[in-house]
Each structure stands twice: as structure tokens, then as C-alpha cells.
């Protein structure tokens, strides 16, 4: 954990949301362990080791029919206590299950973010499903490593297509470790700026994350 945060800090990150997976069936009941580790990070060591970096807490919710009750009972963390909730699915999940799950969270008063949207092979290849979700105000997130082509051809191609159509709202590291899935967004931000412009790159890699963690509307309208 400390080495991961060191890597984020040296990459220039100064606002960070930790999003461990949440689904008791898939990942076990990890809520108490997550809270304990987060409290440790809030101690004096954090300000000494990573001066100027604000660390917040959320979860990456693996959606199922119990998700709303988990949120309402405080078992799953939203993004820094806001109504935004990072939401993911199995890569091969049924299209209708994904769409209906996002709408159920919306109806319950939450603001679901579709995590690593480039992975879902059953969402429409012509991006109509992505457009539909965004039309309802649902932010679309993709991973920095996918944009850079480090997660496979399909993911890279899907990311580039969404970016070219301005259908991405948030870039995240999705860092899991320092080897196979390391954190790091700065390299991706440089590529985005070169290909899609500085304004869009800043919104995806900084501005929208800041707005989400403060519970504010994000930037979604692009020409």
C-alpha cells in the first residue's frame, strides 16, 4: 500500500481516491480492513511522507441486485462520501444487466460511474450504449493503461474510439500493484493532450476527478 502511494505521489498525484473492490461474494467482507488501513493513512505519517497530497476513500462496487442496500446501509463507500459511486461488472457481463444496473443506481439517488467501460465486450460496438448512459448523466471512466495500449488491442481500440467521439469523462490509473497493473496517469495525460487537446486532457485526468470528489457536476459537453 505504501509503495503504491509512493508511486502515485512521484507521478504528480496530489488528490487521490482509494477504491478497493466491494462485493462480499467476490472479494469477502473487507469493509473493516479497508477502514482500518485508511485510518492508518490519515495519521501523521501521511503528511510527512506525501506532503500536499489529499487522500480520500471510496469503493469500486461490483454491481449485483443487493448493491443499493449495501450503499444505503453504509457497507460500501461512495466516492469521498458523495453520491458518486464507481461501479464495475464482469468483463463478459450481459448488456442488459449492465444497463439496468446503472439505471437502478440512478433511481436510488446515486450517481454511478461506469468503471473501465472499454472492457465490456457486450456493450454495443457502435457506442450507442455508451451514448445512452451519458445522456442520462452517467460518467464514463476508462483506464490509463488501456489508453496506452498496455491492456490489449481490444481495450486500446475501444478507448481510442470513445475518446475520438468525446465519450470519455474520466481517466483513472486502476492501479493494483507495481508490476502488472501499476498506477500512473501522467504518461496517459501527455498522450491525451497531444491527440485530443489540453482542455479535454485536463478535464479527464484532473478536473472531473476533482469535481466528483467534491460532489459537483462534471464536465461532459464537448464539441
CSV table of N, CA and C in Angstrom, one decimal, residues 69-177:
chain,number,residue,atom,x,y,z
A,69,UNK,N,-28.9,-1.8,-1.4
A,69,UNK,CA,-28.9,-2.0,0.1
A,69,UNK,C,-27.6,-1.9,0.7
A,70,UNK,N,-26.5,-2.3,0.1
A,70,UNK,CA,-25.2,-2.1,0.6
A,70,UNK,C,-24.8,-0.7,0.8
A,71,UNK,N,-25.2,0.1,-0.2
A,71,UNK,CA,-24.9,1.6,-0.2
A,71,UNK,C,-25.8,2.2,0.9
A,72,UNK,N,-27.0,1.9,1.0
A,72,UNK,CA,-27.9,2.5,1.9
A,72,UNK,C,-27.6,2.2,3.4
A,73,UNK,N,-27.0,1.0,3.6
A,73,UNK,CA,-26.6,0.5,4.9
A,73,UNK,C,-25.2,0.9,5.3
A,74,UNK,N,-24.5,1.7,4.4
A,74,UNK,CA,-23.2,2.1,4.7
A,74,UNK,C,-22.1,1.1,4.6
A,75,UNK,N,-22.4,0.0,3.9
A,75,UNK,CA,-21.4,-1.1,3.8
A,75,UNK,C,-20.4,-0.8,2.7
A,76,UNK,N,-20.8,-0.1,1.7
A,76,UNK,CA,-20.0,0.2,0.5
A,76,UNK,C,-19.8,1.7,0.5
A,77,UNK,N,-18.6,2.2,0.3
A,77,UNK,CA,-18.3,3.6,0.3
A,77,UNK,C,-18.5,4.2,-1.1
A,78,UNK,N,-19.2,5.4,-1.1
A,78,UNK,CA,-19.3,6.2,-2.3
A,78,UNK,C,-17.9,6.9,-2.4
A,79,UNK,N,-17.8,7.7,-3.4
A,79,UNK,CA,-16.5,8.4,-3.7
A,79,UNK,C,-16.4,9.6,-2.7
A,80,UNK,N,-15.6,9.5,-1.7
A,80,UNK,CA,-15.4,10.5,-0.7
A,80,UNK,C,-16.7,11.0,-0.1
A,81,UNK,N,-17.6,10.1,0.1
A,81,UNK,CA,-18.9,10.4,0.8
A,81,UNK,C,-19.9,11.2,0.0
A,82,UNK,N,-19.6,11.3,-1.3
A,82,UNK,CA,-20.6,12.0,-2.2
A,82,UNK,C,-21.6,11.0,-2.7
A,83,UNK,N,-22.4,11.3,-3.7
A,83,UNK,CA,-23.4,10.4,-4.2
A,83,UNK,C,-22.8,9.7,-5.4
A,84,UNK,N,-21.6,10.0,-5.8
A,84,UNK,CA,-21.0,9.2,-6.9
A,84,UNK,C,-20.5,7.9,-6.4
A,85,UNK,N,-20.7,6.8,-7.2
A,85,UNK,CA,-20.2,5.5,-6.8
A,85,UNK,C,-19.6,4.8,-8.1
A,86,UNK,N,-18.3,4.5,-8.0
A,86,UNK,CA,-17.6,3.8,-9.0
A,86,UNK,C,-18.2,2.4,-9.1
A,87,UNK,N,-18.7,2.0,-10.3
A,87,UNK,CA,-19.4,0.7,-10.4
A,87,UNK,C,-18.8,-0.1,-11.6
A,88,UNK,N,-18.5,-1.4,-11.3
A,88,UNK,CA,-18.0,-2.3,-12.3
A,88,UNK,C,-18.8,-3.6,-12.4
A,89,UNK,N,-18.4,-4.3,-13.5
A,89,UNK,CA,-19.1,-5.5,-13.8
A,89,UNK,C,-18.1,-6.5,-14.4
A,90,UNK,N,-18.5,-7.8,-14.4
A,90,UNK,CA,-17.6,-8.7,-15.1
A,90,UNK,C,-17.4,-8.3,-16.6
A,91,UNK,N,-16.3,-8.6,-17.1
A,91,UNK,CA,-16.0,-8.2,-18.5
A,91,UNK,C,-17.0,-8.8,-19.5
A,92,UNK,N,-17.4,-10.0,-19.3
A,92,UNK,CA,-18.4,-10.6,-20.2
A,92,UNK,C,-19.8,-10.5,-19.8
A,93,UNK,N,-20.1,-9.5,-18.9
A,93,UNK,CA,-21.5,-9.4,-18.4
A,93,UNK,C,-22.5,-9.1,-19.5
A,94,UNK,N,-23.7,-9.5,-19.3
A,94,UNK,CA,-24.8,-9.2,-20.3
A,94,UNK,C,-25.0,-7.7,-20.4
A,95,UNK,N,-25.3,-7.3,-21.6
A,95,UNK,CA,-25.5,-5.9,-21.9
A,95,UNK,C,-26.7,-5.3,-21.0
A,96,UNK,N,-27.8,-6.0,-21.0
A,96,UNK,CA,-29.0,-5.6,-20.3
A,96,UNK,C,-28.7,-5.5,-18.8
A,97,UNK,N,-27.9,-6.4,-18.3
A,97,UNK,CA,-27.6,-6.4,-16.8
A,97,UNK,C,-26.8,-5.1,-16.5
A,98,UNK,N,-25.9,-4.8,-17.3
A,98,UNK,CA,-25.1,-3.5,-17.1
A,98,UNK,C,-26.0,-2.3,-17.2
A,99,UNK,N,-26.7,-2.2,-18.2
A,99,UNK,CA,-27.6,-1.0,-18.4
A,99,UNK,C,-28.6,-0.9,-17.3
A,100,UNK,N,-29.3,-2.0,-17.0
A,100,UNK,CA,-30.3,-1.9,-15.9
A,100,UNK,C,-29.7,-1.6,-14.5
A,101,UNK,N,-28.5,-2.2,-14.3
A,101,UNK,CA,-27.8,-1.9,-13.0
A,101,UNK,C,-27.5,-0.4,-12.8
A,102,UNK,N,-27.0,0.2,-13.9
A,102,UNK,CA,-26.7,1.6,-13.8
A,102,UNK,C,-27.9,2.5,-13.6
A,103,UNK,N,-29.0,2.1,-14.2
A,103,UNK,CA,-30.3,2.8,-14.1
A,103,UNK,C,-30.9,2.6,-12.7
A,104,UNK,N,-30.7,1.4,-12.1
A,104,UNK,CA,-31.2,1.2,-10.8
A,104,UNK,C,-30.5,2.1,-9.8
A,105,UNK,N,-29.2,2.2,-9.9
A,105,UNK,CA,-28.4,3.1,-9.0
A,105,UNK,C,-28.9,4.5,-9.2
A,106,UNK,N,-29.2,4.9,-10.4
A,106,UNK,CA,-29.7,6.3,-10.7
A,106,UNK,C,-31.0,6.5,-10.0
A,107,UNK,N,-31.9,5.6,-10.1
A,107,UNK,CA,-33.2,5.7,-9.5
A,107,UNK,C,-33.1,5.8,-8.0
A,108,UNK,N,-32.1,5.1,-7.4
A,108,UNK,CA,-32.0,5.2,-6.0
A,108,UNK,C,-31.3,6.5,-5.5
A,109,UNK,N,-31.0,7.4,-6.4
A,109,UNK,CA,-30.4,8.6,-6.0
A,109,UNK,C,-28.9,8.7,-6.0
A,110,UNK,N,-28.3,7.7,-6.6
A,110,UNK,CA,-26.8,7.8,-6.7
A,110,UNK,C,-26.4,8.2,-8.1
A,111,UNK,N,-25.1,8.5,-8.2
A,111,UNK,CA,-24.5,8.9,-9.5
A,111,UNK,C,-23.5,7.9,-9.9
A,112,UNK,N,-23.9,6.8,-10.5
A,112,UNK,CA,-23.0,5.7,-10.8
A,112,UNK,C,-22.0,6.2,-11.9
A,113,UNK,N,-20.7,5.8,-11.8
A,113,UNK,CA,-19.7,6.0,-12.8
A,113,UNK,C,-19.4,4.6,-13.4
A,114,UNK,N,-19.5,4.4,-14.7
A,114,UNK,CA,-19.2,3.1,-15.3
A,114,UNK,C,-17.7,3.0,-15.3
A,115,UNK,N,-17.2,2.0,-14.5
A,115,UNK,CA,-15.7,1.8,-14.4
A,115,UNK,C,-15.2,1.0,-15.6
A,116,UNK,N,-14.0,1.4,-16.1
A,116,UNK,CA,-13.3,0.8,-17.2
A,116,UNK,C,-14.3,0.3,-18.3
A,117,UNK,N,-15.0,1.3,-18.9
A,117,UNK,CA,-16.0,0.9,-19.9
A,117,UNK,C,-15.5,0.2,-21.1
A,118,UNK,N,-14.2,0.4,-21.3
A,118,UNK,CA,-13.6,-0.2,-22.5
A,118,UNK,C,-13.6,-1.8,-22.4
A,119,UNK,N,-13.8,-2.4,-21.3
A,119,UNK,CA,-13.7,-3.8,-21.1
A,119,UNK,C,-14.9,-4.6,-21.5
A,120,UNK,N,-16.1,-3.9,-21.5
A,120,UNK,CA,-17.3,-4.7,-21.6
A,120,UNK,C,-17.6,-5.0,-23.1
A,121,UNK,N,-17.4,-6.2,-23.5
A,121,UNK,CA,-17.5,-6.6,-24.9
A,121,UNK,C,-18.9,-6.7,-25.3
A,122,UNK,N,-19.9,-6.8,-24.4
A,122,UNK,CA,-21.3,-7.0,-24.8
A,122,UNK,C,-22.0,-5.6,-24.9
A,123,UNK,N,-21.4,-4.5,-24.6
A,123,UNK,CA,-21.9,-3.2,-24.9
A,123,UNK,C,-21.7,-3.0,-26.4
A,124,UNK,N,-22.6,-2.2,-27.0
A,124,UNK,CA,-22.7,-2.0,-28.4
A,124,UNK,C,-21.3,-1.5,-28.9
A,125,UNK,N,-20.9,-2.1,-30.0
A,125,UNK,CA,-19.6,-1.7,-30.6
A,125,UNK,C,-19.7,-0.4,-31.3
A,126,UNK,N,-20.9,0.0,-31.7
A,126,UNK,CA,-21.1,1.3,-32.3
A,126,UNK,C,-21.2,2.5,-31.2
A,127,UNK,N,-21.1,2.1,-30.0
A,127,UNK,CA,-21.0,3.0,-28.8
A,127,UNK,C,-22.4,3.6,-28.5
A,128,UNK,N,-23.5,3.1,-29.0
A,128,UNK,CA,-24.8,3.6,-28.7
A,128,UNK,C,-25.2,3.4,-27.3
A,129,UNK,N,-24.7,2.3,-26.6
A,129,UNK,CA,-25.0,2.1,-25.2
A,129,UNK,C,-24.2,3.2,-24.4
A,130,UNK,N,-23.0,3.5,-24.7
A,130,UNK,CA,-22.2,4.5,-24.0
A,130,UNK,C,-22.9,5.8,-24.2
A,131,UNK,N,-23.3,6.2,-25.4
A,131,UNK,CA,-24.0,7.4,-25.6
A,131,UNK,C,-25.3,7.5,-24.7
A,132,UNK,N,-26.0,6.4,-24.7
A,132,UNK,CA,-27.3,6.4,-23.9
A,132,UNK,C,-27.0,6.6,-22.4
A,133,UNK,N,-26.0,6.0,-21.9
A,133,UNK,CA,-25.7,6.1,-20.5
A,133,UNK,C,-25.3,7.6,-20.2
A,134,UNK,N,-24.4,8.2,-21.0
A,134,UNK,CA,-24.0,9.6,-20.8
A,134,UNK,C,-25.2,10.5,-21.0
A,135,UNK,N,-26.1,10.2,-21.8
A,135,UNK,CA,-27.3,11.1,-22.0
A,135,UNK,C,-28.1,11.1,-20.7
A,136,UNK,N,-28.0,10.1,-19.8
A,136,UNK,CA,-28.6,10.1,-18.5
A,136,UNK,C,-27.8,10.7,-17.4
A,137,UNK,N,-26.6,11.2,-17.8
A,137,UNK,CA,-25.7,11.9,-16.8
A,137,UNK,C,-24.7,10.9,-16.2
A,138,UNK,N,-24.6,9.7,-16.7
A,138,UNK,CA,-23.7,8.7,-16.1
A,138,UNK,C,-22.3,8.9,-16.7
A,139,UNK,N,-21.3,9.2,-15.8
A,139,UNK,CA,-19.9,9.4,-16.3
A,139,UNK,C,-19.3,8.1,-16.8
A,140,UNK,N,-18.5,8.2,-17.8
A,140,UNK,CA,-17.8,7.0,-18.4
A,140,UNK,C,-16.3,7.1,-18.1
A,141,UNK,N,-15.8,6.1,-17.4
A,141,UNK,CA,-14.4,6.0,-17.0
A,141,UNK,C,-13.6,5.0,-17.8
A,142,UNK,N,-12.4,5.3,-18.2
A,142,UNK,CA,-11.5,4.3,-18.8
A,142,UNK,C,-10.2,4.3,-18.1
A,143,UNK,N,-9.4,3.3,-18.2
A,143,UNK,CA,-8.1,3.1,-17.6
A,143,UNK,C,-7.0,3.7,-18.4
A,144,UNK,N,-6.0,4.4,-17.7
A,144,UNK,CA,-4.9,4.9,-18.4
A,144,UNK,C,-4.1,3.9,-19.1
A,145,UNK,N,-3.9,2.7,-18.5
A,145,UNK,CA,-3.1,1.7,-19.2
A,145,UNK,C,-3.8,1.2,-20.5
A,146,UNK,N,-5.1,1.2,-20.5
A,146,UNK,CA,-5.9,0.8,-21.7
A,146,UNK,C,-5.6,1.8,-22.8
A,147,UNK,N,-5.7,3.1,-22.5
A,147,UNK,CA,-5.5,4.1,-23.5
A,147,UNK,C,-4.1,4.0,-24.1
A,148,UNK,N,-3.1,3.6,-23.3
A,148,UNK,CA,-1.7,3.5,-23.8
A,148,UNK,C,-1.4,2.2,-24.5
A,149,UNK,N,-2.4,1.3,-24.6
A,149,UNK,CA,-2.3,0.0,-25.3
A,149,UNK,C,-1.6,-1.1,-24.4
A,150,UNK,N,-1.6,-0.9,-23.1
A,150,UNK,CA,-0.9,-1.8,-22.3
A,150,UNK,C,-1.8,-2.9,-21.7
A,151,UNK,N,-3.1,-2.9,-22.1
A,151,UNK,CA,-4.1,-3.8,-21.6
A,151,UNK,C,-4.7,-4.7,-22.7
A,152,UNK,N,-4.1,-4.6,-23.9
A,152,UNK,CA,-4.6,-5.4,-25.0
A,152,UNK,C,-5.1,-4.5,-26.2
A,153,UNK,N,-5.2,-5.2,-27.3
A,153,UNK,CA,-5.7,-4.5,-28.5
A,153,UNK,C,-7.1,-4.0,-28.4
A,154,UNK,N,-8.0,-4.9,-28.0
A,154,UNK,CA,-9.4,-4.5,-27.9
A,154,UNK,C,-9.6,-3.3,-27.0
A,155,UNK,N,-9.0,-3.3,-25.8
A,155,UNK,CA,-9.2,-2.2,-24.9
A,155,UNK,C,-8.7,-0.9,-25.5
A,156,UNK,N,-7.5,-1.0,-26.1
A,156,UNK,CA,-6.9,0.2,-26.7
A,156,UNK,C,-7.8,0.8,-27.8
A,157,UNK,N,-8.3,-0.1,-28.7
A,157,UNK,CA,-9.1,0.3,-29.8
A,157,UNK,C,-10.4,1.0,-29.3
A,158,UNK,N,-11.0,0.3,-28.3
A,158,UNK,CA,-12.3,0.8,-27.8
A,158,UNK,C,-12.0,2.2,-27.1
A,159,UNK,N,-11.0,2.4,-26.4
A,159,UNK,CA,-10.7,3.7,-25.7
A,159,UNK,C,-10.5,4.7,-26.8
A,160,UNK,N,-9.7,4.5,-27.8
A,160,UNK,CA,-9.4,5.5,-28.8
A,160,UNK,C,-10.7,5.9,-29.5
A,161,UNK,N,-11.6,4.9,-29.8
A,161,UNK,CA,-12.9,5.2,-30.4
A,161,UNK,C,-13.7,6.1,-29.6
A,162,UNK,N,-13.8,5.8,-28.3
A,162,UNK,CA,-14.6,6.6,-27.4
A,162,UNK,C,-14.0,8.0,-27.2
A,163,UNK,N,-12.7,8.1,-27.1
A,163,UNK,CA,-12.1,9.4,-26.9
A,163,UNK,C,-12.3,10.2,-28.2
A,164,UNK,N,-12.2,9.6,-29.4
A,164,UNK,CA,-12.3,10.4,-30.6
A,164,UNK,C,-13.7,11.0,-30.7
A,165,UNK,N,-14.7,10.3,-30.1
A,165,UNK,CA,-16.1,10.8,-30.1
A,165,UNK,C,-16.5,11.6,-28.8
A,166,UNK,N,-15.4,11.9,-28.0
A,166,UNK,CA,-15.7,12.6,-26.7
A,166,UNK,C,-16.7,11.9,-25.8
A,167,UNK,N,-16.5,10.6,-25.7
A,167,UNK,CA,-17.5,9.8,-24.9
A,167,UNK,C,-16.8,9.3,-23.6
A,168,UNK,N,-15.6,9.9,-23.3
A,168,UNK,CA,-15.0,9.5,-22.0
A,168,UNK,C,-15.0,10.7,-21.1
A,169,UNK,N,-15.2,10.5,-19.8
A,169,UNK,CA,-15.3,11.6,-18.9
A,169,UNK,C,-14.3,11.6,-17.8
A,170,UNK,N,-13.6,10.4,-17.6
A,170,UNK,CA,-12.7,10.3,-16.5
A,170,UNK,C,-11.6,9.2,-16.9
A,171,UNK,N,-10.4,9.6,-16.6
A,171,UNK,CA,-9.2,8.6,-16.8
A,171,UNK,C,-8.7,8.3,-15.4
A,172,UNK,N,-8.6,7.0,-15.0
A,172,UNK,CA,-8.0,6.6,-13.7
A,172,UNK,C,-6.9,5.6,-13.9
A,173,UNK,N,-6.1,5.5,-12.9
A,173,UNK,CA,-5.0,4.5,-13.0
A,173,UNK,C,-5.4,3.1,-12.9
A,174,UNK,N,-6.4,2.8,-12.1
A,174,UNK,CA,-6.8,1.4,-11.8
A,174,UNK,C,-5.6,0.6,-11.3
A,175,UNK,N,-4.8,1.3,-10.6
A,175,UNK,CA,-3.6,0.6,-10.1
A,175,UNK,C,-3.9,-0.5,-9.1
A,176,UNK,N,-3.3,-1.7,-9.3
A,176,UNK,CA,-3.5,-2.8,-8.4
A,176,UNK,C,-2.2,-3.2,-7.7
A,177,UNK,N,-1.1,-3.0,-8.4
A,177,UNK,CA,0.3,-3.4,-7.9
A,177,UNK,C,1.3,-2.6,-8.7
